[in-house]
């Protein structure tokens, strides 16, 4: 099983800040098999990024993804109040198709 | 527009069964894999099961293998999750989500249906 670790657990930042979220996989995966999701309270998750760096339809360009091997990053270039959420990474390289524990982003 | 609507959740006693449904509309259902993902109260996301576009391939998390069965009816645009021998640890919101194939990102999610396993 590929285990995903996310850091930090929680971030508290101000609007306009640059945000960097980390996702580490326990095994090397092909970059095409890593996704990021955003979940706001009381809502279903929403796909932000697939294949490490490909933004989903309708996702603002302040969200970007990068990485390879075992280290992947989601960056929010300029934090907006509506970005307050929990962010999960997921690998779909091999079953079980595991999720990371999430990073909570709070707005000051 | 794309819609996935889960139903069938509720309160059930341990060791009993429940069948969840995921009804799809607004896209070519038979071309997509469908996932079930659950989220226990206050916890993260846990992948449960996935079924390929034609039902030919099914995969399960170890925590549900042998107890849960995923199936689909492409004529009815619906995926099912039959949950047997339920445990309190199965208490969660259950989401269905679509993906272009089994090994692909989940690009649209339903709103979820809650399942509570309690005596």
JSON list of C-alpha atoms in Angstrom, two decimals:
[
{"chain": "A", "resi": 1, "resn": "UNK", "atom": "CA", "xyz": [0.00, 0.00, 0.00]},
{"chain": "A", "resi": 2, "resn": "UNK", "atom": "CA", "xyz": [1.20, 3.49, -0.88]},
{"chain": "A", "resi": 3, "resn": "UNK", "atom": "CA", "xyz": [0.93, 5.73, 2.17]},
{"chain": "A", "resi": 4, "resn": "UNK", "atom": "CA", "xyz": [0.54, 9.47, 1.69]},
{"chain": "A", "resi": 5, "resn": "UNK", "atom": "CA", "xyz": [1.79, 11.99, 4.24]},
{"chain": "A", "resi": 6, "resn": "UNK", "atom": "CA", "xyz": [0.76, 15.63, 4.13]},
{"chain": "A", "resi": 7, "resn": "UNK", "atom": "CA", "xyz": [2.35, 18.57, 5.86]},
{"chain": "A", "resi": 8, "resn": "UNK", "atom": "CA", "xyz": [1.72, 20.75, 7.63]},
{"chain": "A", "resi": 9, "resn": "UNK", "atom": "CA", "xyz": [-1.43, 19.57, 9.36]},
{"chain": "A", "resi": 10, "resn": "UNK", "atom": "CA", "xyz": [-2.83, 23.07, 9.67]},
{"chain": "A", "resi": 11, "resn": "UNK", "atom": "CA", "xyz": [-1.85, 26.44, 8.25]},
{"chain": "A", "resi": 12, "resn": "UNK", "atom": "CA", "xyz": [-3.12, 29.85, 9.33]},
{"chain": "A", "resi": 13, "resn": "UNK", "atom": "CA", "xyz": [-2.32, 32.56, 6.82]},
{"chain": "A", "resi": 14, "resn": "UNK", "atom": "CA", "xyz": [-3.51, 35.95, 5.63]},
{"chain": "A", "resi": 15, "resn": "UNK", "atom": "CA", "xyz": [-5.22, 36.84, 2.36]},
{"chain": "A", "resi": 16, "resn": "UNK", "atom": "CA", "xyz": [-2.63, 37.44, -0.33]},
{"chain": "A", "resi": 17, "resn": "UNK", "atom": "CA", "xyz": [-0.10, 35.03, 1.20]},
{"chain": "A", "resi": 18, "resn": "UNK", "atom": "CA", "xyz": [1.60, 32.34, -0.83]},
{"chain": "A", "resi": 19, "resn": "UNK", "atom": "CA", "xyz": [0.73, 28.84, 0.40]},
{"chain": "A", "resi": 20, "resn": "UNK", "atom": "CA", "xyz": [2.74, 25.68, -0.14]},
{"chain": "A", "resi": 21, "resn": "UNK", "atom": "CA", "xyz": [1.28, 22.30, 0.81]},
{"chain": "A", "resi": 22, "resn": "UNK", "atom": "CA", "xyz": [3.32, 19.12, 0.75]},
{"chain": "A", "resi": 23, "resn": "UNK", "atom": "CA", "xyz": [2.31, 15.56, -0.10]},
{"chain": "A", "resi": 24, "resn": "UNK", "atom": "CA", "xyz": [4.80, 12.76, 0.20]},
{"chain": "A", "resi": 25, "resn": "UNK", "atom": "CA", "xyz": [4.21, 9.20, -1.04]},
{"chain": "A", "resi": 26, "resn": "UNK", "atom": "CA", "xyz": [5.83, 6.14, 0.55]},
{"chain": "A", "resi": 27, "resn": "UNK", "atom": "CA", "xyz": [6.79, 4.82, -2.90]},
{"chain": "A", "resi": 28, "resn": "UNK", "atom": "CA", "xyz": [7.75, 6.51, -6.13]},
{"chain": "A", "resi": 29, "resn": "UNK", "atom": "CA", "xyz": [4.74, 7.06, -8.35]},
{"chain": "A", "resi": 30, "resn": "UNK", "atom": "CA", "xyz": [4.41, 8.28, -11.89]},
{"chain": "A", "resi": 31, "resn": "UNK", "atom": "CA", "xyz": [3.45, 11.97, -11.79]},
{"chain": "A", "resi": 32, "resn": "UNK", "atom": "CA", "xyz": [0.29, 11.25, -13.80]},
{"chain": "A", "resi": 33, "resn": "UNK", "atom": "CA", "xyz": [-1.21, 9.43, -10.81]},
{"chain": "A", "resi": 34, "resn": "UNK", "atom": "CA", "xyz": [-1.32, 12.23, -8.21]},
{"chain": "A", "resi": 35, "resn": "UNK", "atom": "CA", "xyz": [-4.32, 14.50, -7.59]},
{"chain": "A", "resi": 36, "resn": "UNK", "atom": "CA", "xyz": [-5.31, 17.25, -5.19]},
{"chain": "A", "resi": 37, "resn": "UNK", "atom": "CA", "xyz": [-8.81, 17.91, -3.85]},
{"chain": "A", "resi": 38, "resn": "UNK", "atom": "CA", "xyz": [-10.33, 20.78, -1.89]},
{"chain": "A", "resi": 39, "resn": "UNK", "atom": "CA", "xyz": [-13.06, 20.22, 0.68]},
{"chain": "A", "resi": 40, "resn": "UNK", "atom": "CA", "xyz": [-14.95, 23.01, 2.40]},
{"chain": "A", "resi": 41, "resn": "UNK", "atom": "CA", "xyz": [-17.03, 22.38, 5.54]},
{"chain": "A", "resi": 42, "resn": "UNK", "atom": "CA", "xyz": [-20.26, 20.56, 4.80]},
{"chain": "A", "resi": 43, "resn": "UNK", "atom": "CA", "xyz": [-19.38, 20.06, 1.16]},
{"chain": "A", "resi": 44, "resn": "UNK", "atom": "CA", "xyz": [-18.16, 17.23, -0.99]},
{"chain": "A", "resi": 45, "resn": "UNK", "atom": "CA", "xyz": [-14.54, 17.29, -2.12]},
{"chain": "A", "resi": 46, "resn": "UNK", "atom": "CA", "xyz": [-13.74, 19.02, -5.40]},
{"chain": "A", "resi": 47, "resn": "UNK", "atom": "CA", "xyz": [-10.97, 18.11, -7.80]},
{"chain": "A", "resi": 48, "resn": "UNK", "atom": "CA", "xyz": [-8.35, 20.84, -8.11]},
{"chain": "A", "resi": 49, "resn": "UNK", "atom": "CA", "xyz": [-5.40, 19.21, -9.82]},
{"chain": "A", "resi": 50, "resn": "UNK", "atom": "CA", "xyz": [-4.84, 15.91, -11.61]},
{"chain": "A", "resi": 51, "resn": "UNK", "atom": "CA", "xyz": [-1.65, 14.38, -12.98]},
{"chain": "A", "resi": 52, "resn": "UNK", "atom": "CA", "xyz": [0.37, 16.47, -10.49]},
{"chain": "A", "resi": 53, "resn": "UNK", "atom": "CA", "xyz": [-0.04, 19.77, -12.33]},
{"chain": "A", "resi": 54, "resn": "UNK", "atom": "CA", "xyz": [-3.13, 19.79, -14.55]},
{"chain": "A", "resi": 55, "resn": "UNK", "atom": "CA", "xyz": [-5.80, 22.14, -13.24]},
{"chain": "A", "resi": 56, "resn": "UNK", "atom": "CA", "xyz": [-9.36, 20.86, -13.36]},
{"chain": "A", "resi": 57, "resn": "UNK", "atom": "CA", "xyz": [-12.06, 22.74, -15.22]},
{"chain": "A", "resi": 58, "resn": "UNK", "atom": "CA", "xyz": [-12.93, 26.04, -13.58]},
{"chain": "A", "resi": 59, "resn": "UNK", "atom": "CA", "xyz": [-10.07, 26.04, -11.09]},
{"chain": "A", "resi": 60, "resn": "UNK", "atom": "CA", "xyz": [-8.42, 29.48, -10.76]},
{"chain": "A", "resi": 61, "resn": "UNK", "atom": "CA", "xyz": [-4.84, 29.76, -11.96]},
{"chain": "A", "resi": 62, "resn": "UNK", "atom": "CA", "xyz": [-3.66, 30.77, -8.50]},
{"chain": "A", "resi": 63, "resn": "UNK", "atom": "CA", "xyz": [-3.71, 27.01, -7.80]},
{"chain": "A", "resi": 64, "resn": "UNK", "atom": "CA", "xyz": [-0.78, 25.06, -9.20]},
{"chain": "A", "resi": 65, "resn": "UNK", "atom": "CA", "xyz": [0.79, 21.68, -8.63]},
{"chain": "A", "resi": 66, "resn": "UNK", "atom": "CA", "xyz": [4.27, 20.31, -9.05]},
{"chain": "A", "resi": 67, "resn": "UNK", "atom": "CA", "xyz": [6.50, 17.46, -8.06]},
{"chain": "A", "resi": 68, "resn": "UNK", "atom": "CA", "xyz": [7.77, 14.04, -9.00]},
{"chain": "A", "resi": 69, "resn": "UNK", "atom": "CA", "xyz": [8.88, 10.77, -7.52]},
{"chain": "A", "resi": 70, "resn": "UNK", "atom": "CA", "xyz": [7.69, 10.86, -3.92]},
{"chain": "A", "resi": 71, "resn": "UNK", "atom": "CA", "xyz": [7.40, 14.61, -3.31]},
{"chain": "A", "resi": 72, "resn": "UNK", "atom": "CA", "xyz": [4.51, 16.67, -4.57]},
{"chain": "A", "resi": 73, "resn": "UNK", "atom": "CA", "xyz": [3.36, 20.22, -3.87]},
{"chain": "A", "resi": 74, "resn": "UNK", "atom": "CA", "xyz": [0.19, 22.24, -4.17]},
{"chain": "A", "resi": 75, "resn": "UNK", "atom": "CA", "xyz": [0.76, 25.98, -4.28]},
{"chain": "A", "resi": 76, "resn": "UNK", "atom": "CA", "xyz": [-1.78, 28.75, -3.88]},
{"chain": "A", "resi": 77, "resn": "UNK", "atom": "CA", "xyz": [-0.03, 31.84, -5.21]},
{"chain": "A", "resi": 78, "resn": "UNK", "atom": "CA", "xyz": [-2.26, 34.44, -3.53]},
{"chain": "A", "resi": 79, "resn": "UNK", "atom": "CA", "xyz": [-4.57, 33.20, -0.83]},
{"chain": "A", "resi": 80, "resn": "UNK", "atom": "CA", "xyz": [-8.21, 34.27, -1.06]},
{"chain": "A", "resi": 81, "resn": "UNK", "atom": "CA", "xyz": [-10.74, 34.05, 1.79]},
{"chain": "A", "resi": 82, "resn": "UNK", "atom": "CA", "xyz": [-12.70, 31.40, -0.12]},
{"chain": "A", "resi": 83, "resn": "UNK", "atom": "CA", "xyz": [-9.64, 29.14, -0.12]},
{"chain": "A", "resi": 84, "resn": "UNK", "atom": "CA", "xyz": [-10.27, 28.27, 3.52]},
{"chain": "A", "resi": 85, "resn": "UNK", "atom": "CA", "xyz": [-10.65, 24.48, 3.31]},
{"chain": "A", "resi": 86, "resn": "UNK", "atom": "CA", "xyz": [-8.99, 21.13, 3.81]},
{"chain": "A", "resi": 87, "resn": "UNK", "atom": "CA", "xyz": [-6.76, 19.95, 0.98]},
{"chain": "A", "resi": 88, "resn": "UNK", "atom": "CA", "xyz": [-6.22, 16.26, 0.28]},
{"chain": "A", "resi": 89, "resn": "UNK", "atom": "CA", "xyz": [-3.81, 14.57, -2.06]},
{"chain": "A", "resi": 90, "resn": "UNK", "atom": "CA", "xyz": [-4.55, 11.16, -3.58]},
{"chain": "A", "resi": 91, "resn": "UNK", "atom": "CA", "xyz": [-2.59, 8.60, -5.51]},
{"chain": "A", "resi": 92, "resn": "UNK", "atom": "CA", "xyz": [-4.30, 6.46, -8.12]},
{"chain": "A", "resi": 93, "resn": "UNK", "atom": "CA", "xyz": [-1.27, 4.59, -9.32]},
{"chain": "A", "resi": 94, "resn": "UNK", "atom": "CA", "xyz": [-2.21, 1.37, -7.59]},
{"chain": "A", "resi": 95, "resn": "UNK", "atom": "CA", "xyz": [-4.92, -0.09, -5.38]},
{"chain": "A", "resi": 96, "resn": "UNK", "atom": "CA", "xyz": [-5.64, 0.82, -2.64]},
{"chain": "A", "resi": 97, "resn": "UNK", "atom": "CA", "xyz": [-6.12, 4.30, -4.08]},
{"chain": "A", "resi": 98, "resn": "UNK", "atom": "CA", "xyz": [-5.11, 6.13, -0.96]},
{"chain": "A", "resi": 99, "resn": "UNK", "atom": "CA", "xyz": [-5.66, 9.68, 0.22]},
{"chain": "A", "resi": 100, "resn": "UNK", "atom": "CA", "xyz": [-3.41, 11.76, 2.42]},
{"chain": "A", "resi": 101, "resn": "UNK", "atom": "CA", "xyz": [-4.70, 12.90, 5.84]},
{"chain": "A", "resi": 102, "resn": "UNK", "atom": "CA", "xyz": [-5.26, 16.45, 4.62]},
{"chain": "A", "resi": 103, "resn": "UNK", "atom": "CA", "xyz": [-3.96, 19.93, 5.35]},
{"chain": "A", "resi": 104, "resn": "UNK", "atom": "CA", "xyz": [-6.34, 22.47, 6.81]},
{"chain": "A", "resi": 105, "resn": "UNK", "atom": "CA", "xyz": [-5.85, 26.01, 5.55]},
{"chain": "A", "resi": 106, "resn": "UNK", "atom": "CA", "xyz": [-7.28, 28.73, 7.76]},
{"chain": "A", "resi": 107, "resn": "UNK", "atom": "CA", "xyz": [-7.55, 32.39, 6.90]},
{"chain": "A", "resi": 108, "resn": "UNK", "atom": "CA", "xyz": [-6.51, 34.88, 9.55]},
{"chain": "B", "resi": 1, "resn": "UNK", "atom": "CA", "xyz": [-25.06, 19.19, -16.06]},
{"chain": "B", "resi": 2, "resn": "UNK", "atom": "CA", "xyz": [-23.18, 16.35, -14.42]},
{"chain": "B", "resi": 3, "resn": "UNK", "atom": "CA", "xyz": [-24.98, 14.97, -11.38]},
{"chain": "B", "resi": 4, "resn": "UNK", "atom": "CA", "xyz": [-24.26, 12.14, -9.01]},
{"chain": "B", "resi": 5, "resn": "UNK", "atom": "CA", "xyz": [-26.87, 11.55, -6.35]},
{"chain": "B", "resi": 6, "resn": "UNK", "atom": "CA", "xyz": [-26.32, 9.09, -3.54]},
{"chain": "B", "resi": 7, "resn": "UNK", "atom": "CA", "xyz": [-29.15, 7.51, -1.60]},
{"chain": "B", "resi": 8, "resn": "UNK", "atom": "CA", "xyz": [-29.83, 4.62, 0.73]},
{"chain": "B", "resi": 9, "resn": "UNK", "atom": "CA", "xyz": [-27.97, 5.80, 3.80]},
{"chain": "B", "resi": 10, "resn": "UNK", "atom": "CA", "xyz": [-29.41, 5.66, 7.28]},
{"chain": "B", "resi": 11, "resn": "UNK", "atom": "CA", "xyz": [-29.05, 4.24, 10.76]},
{"chain": "B", "resi": 12, "resn": "UNK", "atom": "CA", "xyz": [-28.47, 0.50, 10.99]},
{"chain": "B", "resi": 13, "resn": "UNK", "atom": "CA", "xyz": [-27.49, -1.93, 13.73]},
{"chain": "B", "resi": 14, "resn": "UNK", "atom": "CA", "xyz": [-24.14, -3.71, 13.70]},
{"chain": "B", "resi": 15, "resn": "UNK", "atom": "CA", "xyz": [-24.00, -6.83, 11.54]},
{"chain": "B", "resi": 16, "resn": "UNK", "atom": "CA", "xyz": [-26.96, -5.65, 9.47]},
{"chain": "B", "resi": 17, "resn": "UNK", "atom": "CA", "xyz": [-26.90, -4.68, 5.79]},
{"chain": "B", "resi": 18, "resn": "UNK", "atom": "CA", "xyz": [-27.48, -1.55, 3.75]},
{"chain": "B", "resi": 19, "resn": "UNK", "atom": "CA", "xyz": [-27.48, -0.89, 0.02]},
{"chain": "B", "resi": 20, "resn": "UNK", "atom": "CA", "xyz": [-26.35, 2.48, -1.28]},
{"chain": "B", "resi": 21, "resn": "UNK", "atom": "CA", "xyz": [-27.18, 3.78, -4.73]},
{"chain": "B", "resi": 22, "resn": "UNK", "atom": "CA", "xyz": [-25.45, 6.38, -6.87]},
{"chain": "B", "resi": 23, "resn": "UNK", "atom": "CA", "xyz": [-27.65, 7.71, -9.67]},
{"chain": "B", "resi": 24, "resn": "UNK", "atom": "CA", "xyz": [-25.88, 9.54, -12.47]},
{"chain": "B", "resi": 25, "resn": "UNK", "atom": "CA", "xyz": [-27.06, 11.99, -15.08]},
{"chain": "B", "resi": 26, "resn": "UNK", "atom": "CA", "xyz": [-25.70, 14.59, -17.48]},
{"chain": "B", "resi": 27, "resn": "UNK", "atom": "CA", "xyz": [-22.88, 12.50, -18.92]},
{"chain": "B", "resi": 28, "resn": "UNK", "atom": "CA", "xyz": [-22.20, 9.18, -20.67]},
{"chain": "B", "resi": 29, "resn": "UNK", "atom": "CA", "xyz": [-22.34, 7.03, -17.57]},
{"chain": "B", "resi": 30, "resn": "UNK", "atom": "CA", "xyz": [-21.16, 3.85, -19.26]},
{"chain": "B", "resi": 31, "resn": "UNK", "atom": "CA", "xyz": [-17.84, 5.50, -20.14]},
{"chain": "B", "resi": 32, "resn": "UNK", "atom": "CA", "xyz": [-16.79, 6.23, -16.57]},
{"chain": "B", "resi": 33, "resn": "UNK", "atom": "CA", "xyz": [-15.43, 4.34, -13.62]},
{"chain": "B", "resi": 34, "resn": "UNK", "atom": "CA", "xyz": [-17.27, 5.04, -10.38]},
{"chain": "B", "resi": 35, "resn": "UNK", "atom": "CA", "xyz": [-15.67, 5.28, -6.96]},
{"chain": "B", "resi": 36, "resn": "UNK", "atom": "CA", "xyz": [-17.09, 5.09, -3.45]},
{"chain": "B", "resi": 37, "resn": "UNK", "atom": "CA", "xyz": [-15.17, 7.17, -0.93]},
{"chain": "B", "resi": 38, "resn": "UNK", "atom": "CA", "xyz": [-16.18, 7.60, 2.71]},
{"chain": "B", "resi": 39, "resn": "UNK", "atom": "CA", "xyz": [-15.47, 10.10, 5.42]},
{"chain": "B", "resi": 40, "resn": "UNK", "atom": "CA", "xyz": [-15.95, 9.29, 9.08]},
{"chain": "B", "resi": 41, "resn": "UNK", "atom": "CA", "xyz": [-17.10, 12.17, 11.30]},
{"chain": "B", "resi": 42, "resn": "UNK", "atom": "CA", "xyz": [-14.31, 14.71, 11.62]},
{"chain": "B", "resi": 43, "resn": "UNK", "atom": "CA", "xyz": [-11.88, 12.52, 9.69]},
{"chain": "B", "resi": 44, "resn": "UNK", "atom": "CA", "xyz": [-10.24, 12.39, 6.29]},
{"chain": "B", "resi": 45, "resn": "UNK", "atom": "CA", "xyz": [-11.19, 10.66, 3.06]},
{"chain": "B", "resi": 46, "resn": "UNK", "atom": "CA", "xyz": [-10.98, 6.89, 2.74]},
{"chain": "B", "resi": 47, "resn": "UNK", "atom": "CA", "xyz": [-11.25, 5.11, -0.58]},
{"chain": "B", "resi": 48, "resn": "UNK", "atom": "CA", "xyz": [-13.75, 2.22, -0.33]},
{"chain": "B", "resi": 49, "resn": "UNK", "atom": "CA", "xyz": [-14.24, 0.66, -3.76]},
{"chain": "B", "resi": 50, "resn": "UNK", "atom": "CA", "xyz": [-14.14, 1.33, -7.48]},
{"chain": "B", "resi": 51, "resn": "UNK", "atom": "CA", "xyz": [-15.79, -0.28, -10.49]},
{"chain": "B", "resi": 52, "resn": "UNK", "atom": "CA", "xyz": [-14.66, 0.07, -14.08]},
{"chain": "B", "resi": 53, "resn": "UNK", "atom": "CA", "xyz": [-16.85, 1.52, -16.83]},
{"chain": "B", "resi": 54, "resn": "UNK", "atom": "CA", "xyz": [-18.21, -1.89, -17.82]},
{"chain": "B", "resi": 55, "resn": "UNK", "atom": "CA", "xyz": [-18.22, -3.54, -14.42]},
{"chain": "B", "resi": 56, "resn": "UNK", "atom": "CA", "xyz": [-15.45, -5.87, -15.47]},
{"chain": "B", "resi": 57, "resn": "UNK", "atom": "CA", "xyz": [-12.99, -4.72, -12.84]},
{"chain": "B", "resi": 58, "resn": "UNK", "atom": "CA", "xyz": [-13.70, -4.07, -9.19]},
{"chain": "B", "resi": 59, "resn": "UNK", "atom": "CA", "xyz": [-11.32, -3.17, -6.40]},
{"chain": "B", "resi": 60, "resn": "UNK", "atom": "CA", "xyz": [-11.90, -2.86, -2.68]},
{"chain": "B", "resi": 61, "resn": "UNK", "atom": "CA", "xyz": [-10.16, -1.45, 0.35]},
{"chain": "B", "resi": 62, "resn": "UNK", "atom": "CA", "xyz": [-8.95, -4.13, 2.75]},
{"chain": "B", "resi": 63, "resn": "UNK", "atom": "CA", "xyz": [-11.23, -2.73, 5.45]},
{"chain": "B", "resi": 64, "resn": "UNK", "atom": "CA", "xyz": [-14.35, -3.66, 3.44]},
{"chain": "B", "resi": 65, "resn": "UNK", "atom": "CA", "xyz": [-13.20, -6.59, 1.33]},
{"chain": "B", "resi": 66, "resn": "UNK", "atom": "CA", "xyz": [-15.52, -9.56, 1.74]},
{"chain": "B", "resi": 67, "resn": "UNK", "atom": "CA", "xyz": [-18.25, -7.42, 3.29]},
{"chain": "B", "resi": 68, "resn": "UNK", "atom": "CA", "xyz": [-18.99, -4.78, 0.62]},
{"chain": "B", "resi": 69, "resn": "UNK", "atom": "CA", "xyz": [-19.88, -5.41, -3.03]},
{"chain": "B", "resi": 70, "resn": "UNK", "atom": "CA", "xyz": [-19.85, -2.78, -5.74]},
{"chain": "B", "resi": 71, "resn": "UNK", "atom": "CA", "xyz": [-21.93, -3.23, -8.89]},
{"chain": "B", "resi": 72, "resn": "UNK", "atom": "CA", "xyz": [-23.43, -1.15, -11.66]},
{"chain": "B", "resi": 73, "resn": "UNK", "atom": "CA", "xyz": [-26.39, -1.11, -14.01]},
{"chain": "B", "resi": 74, "resn": "UNK", "atom": "CA", "xyz": [-25.44, 0.91, -17.08]},
{"chain": "B", "resi": 75, "resn": "UNK", "atom": "CA", "xyz": [-28.99, 0.71, -18.40]},
{"chain": "B", "resi": 76, "resn": "UNK", "atom": "CA", "xyz": [-30.15, 2.57, -15.28]},
{"chain": "B", "resi": 77, "resn": "UNK", "atom": "CA", "xyz": [-27.08, 4.83, -14.92]},
{"chain": "B", "resi": 78, "resn": "UNK", "atom": "CA", "xyz": [-26.66, 3.62, -11.36]},
{"chain": "B", "resi": 79, "resn": "UNK", "atom": "CA", "xyz": [-23.92, 2.17, -9.20]},
{"chain": "B", "resi": 80, "resn": "UNK", "atom": "CA", "xyz": [-24.65, 0.24, -6.04]},
{"chain": "B", "resi": 81, "resn": "UNK", "atom": "CA", "xyz": [-22.69, -0.49, -2.89]},
{"chain": "B", "resi": 82, "resn": "UNK", "atom": "CA", "xyz": [-24.03, -3.48, -1.01]},
{"chain": "B", "resi": 83, "resn": "UNK", "atom": "CA", "xyz": [-22.75, -3.28, 2.55]},
{"chain": "B", "resi": 84, "resn": "UNK", "atom": "CA", "xyz": [-23.06, -6.39, 4.69]},
{"chain": "B", "resi": 85, "resn": "UNK", "atom": "CA", "xyz": [-21.89, -7.21, 8.22]},
{"chain": "B", "resi": 86, "resn": "UNK", "atom": "CA", "xyz": [-21.72, -3.52, 9.03]},
{"chain": "B", "resi": 87, "resn": "UNK", "atom": "CA", "xyz": [-19.54, -2.33, 11.89]},
{"chain": "B", "resi": 88, "resn": "UNK", "atom": "CA", "xyz": [-19.54, 0.87, 13.91]},
{"chain": "B", "resi": 89, "resn": "UNK", "atom": "CA", "xyz": [-16.25, 1.75, 12.16]},
{"chain": "B", "resi": 90, "resn": "UNK", "atom": "CA", "xyz": [-18.22, 1.92, 8.88]},
{"chain": "B", "resi": 91, "resn": "UNK", "atom": "CA", "xyz": [-20.06, 5.00, 10.16]},
{"chain": "B", "resi": 92, "resn": "UNK", "atom": "CA", "xyz": [-19.34, 7.77, 7.65]},
{"chain": "B", "resi": 93, "resn": "UNK", "atom": "CA", "xyz": [-20.64, 9.91, 4.84]},
{"chain": "B", "resi": 94, "resn": "UNK", "atom": "CA", "xyz": [-20.40, 7.86, 1.67]},
{"chain": "B", "resi": 95, "resn": "UNK", "atom": "CA", "xyz": [-19.62, 9.72, -1.53]},
{"chain": "B", "resi": 96, "resn": "UNK", "atom": "CA", "xyz": [-19.71, 8.38, -5.05]},
{"chain": "B", "resi": 97, "resn": "UNK", "atom": "CA", "xyz": [-17.48, 10.01, -7.63]},
{"chain": "B", "resi": 98, "resn": "UNK", "atom": "CA", "xyz": [-16.71, 9.48, -11.29]},
{"chain": "B", "resi": 99, "resn": "UNK", "atom": "CA", "xyz": [-13.35, 9.08, -12.99]},
{"chain": "B", "resi": 100, "resn": "UNK", "atom": "CA", "xyz": [-12.52, 8.66, -16.70]},
{"chain": "B", "resi": 101, "resn": "UNK", "atom": "CA", "xyz": [-11.01, 5.31, -15.82]},
{"chain": "B", "resi": 102, "resn": "UNK", "atom": "CA", "xyz": [-10.08, 3.36, -12.68]},
{"chain": "B", "resi": 103, "resn": "UNK", "atom": "CA", "xyz": [-6.61, 4.92, -12.55]},
{"chain": "B", "resi": 104, "resn": "UNK", "atom": "CA", "xyz": [-7.71, 8.51, -12.89]},
{"chain": "B", "resi": 105, "resn": "UNK", "atom": "CA", "xyz": [-8.62, 11.46, -10.72]},
{"chain": "B", "resi": 106, "resn": "UNK", "atom": "CA", "xyz": [-12.14, 11.79, -9.38]},
{"chain": "B", "resi": 107, "resn": "UNK", "atom": "CA", "xyz": [-13.44, 14.72, -11.37]},
{"chain": "B", "resi": 108, "resn": "UNK", "atom": "CA", "xyz": [-16.98, 14.95, -10.07]},
{"chain": "B", "resi": 109, "resn": "UNK", "atom": "CA", "xyz": [-18.47, 14.00, -6.70]},
{"chain": "B", "resi": 110, "resn": "UNK", "atom": "CA", "xyz": [-21.94, 13.54, -5.32]},
{"chain": "B", "resi": 111, "resn": "UNK", "atom": "CA", "xyz": [-23.04, 15.22, -2.11]},
{"chain": "B", "resi": 112, "resn": "UNK", "atom": "CA", "xyz": [-22.87, 12.03, -0.08]},
{"chain": "B", "resi": 113, "resn": "UNK", "atom": "CA", "xyz": [-25.23, 9.92, 1.98]},
{"chain": "B", "resi": 114, "resn": "UNK", "atom": "CA", "xyz": [-24.70, 9.36, 5.71]},
{"chain": "B", "resi": 115, "resn": "UNK", "atom": "CA", "xyz": [-24.46, 5.89, 7.20]},
{"chain": "B", "resi": 116, "resn": "UNK", "atom": "CA", "xyz": [-24.55, 5.34, 10.96]},
{"chain": "B", "resi": 117, "resn": "UNK", "atom": "CA", "xyz": [-23.90, 1.91, 12.39]},
{"chain": "B", "resi": 118, "resn": "UNK", "atom": "CA", "xyz": [-25.03, 1.78, 15.99]},
{"chain": "B", "resi": 119, "resn": "UNK", "atom": "CA", "xyz": [-26.97, -0.43, 18.34]}
]
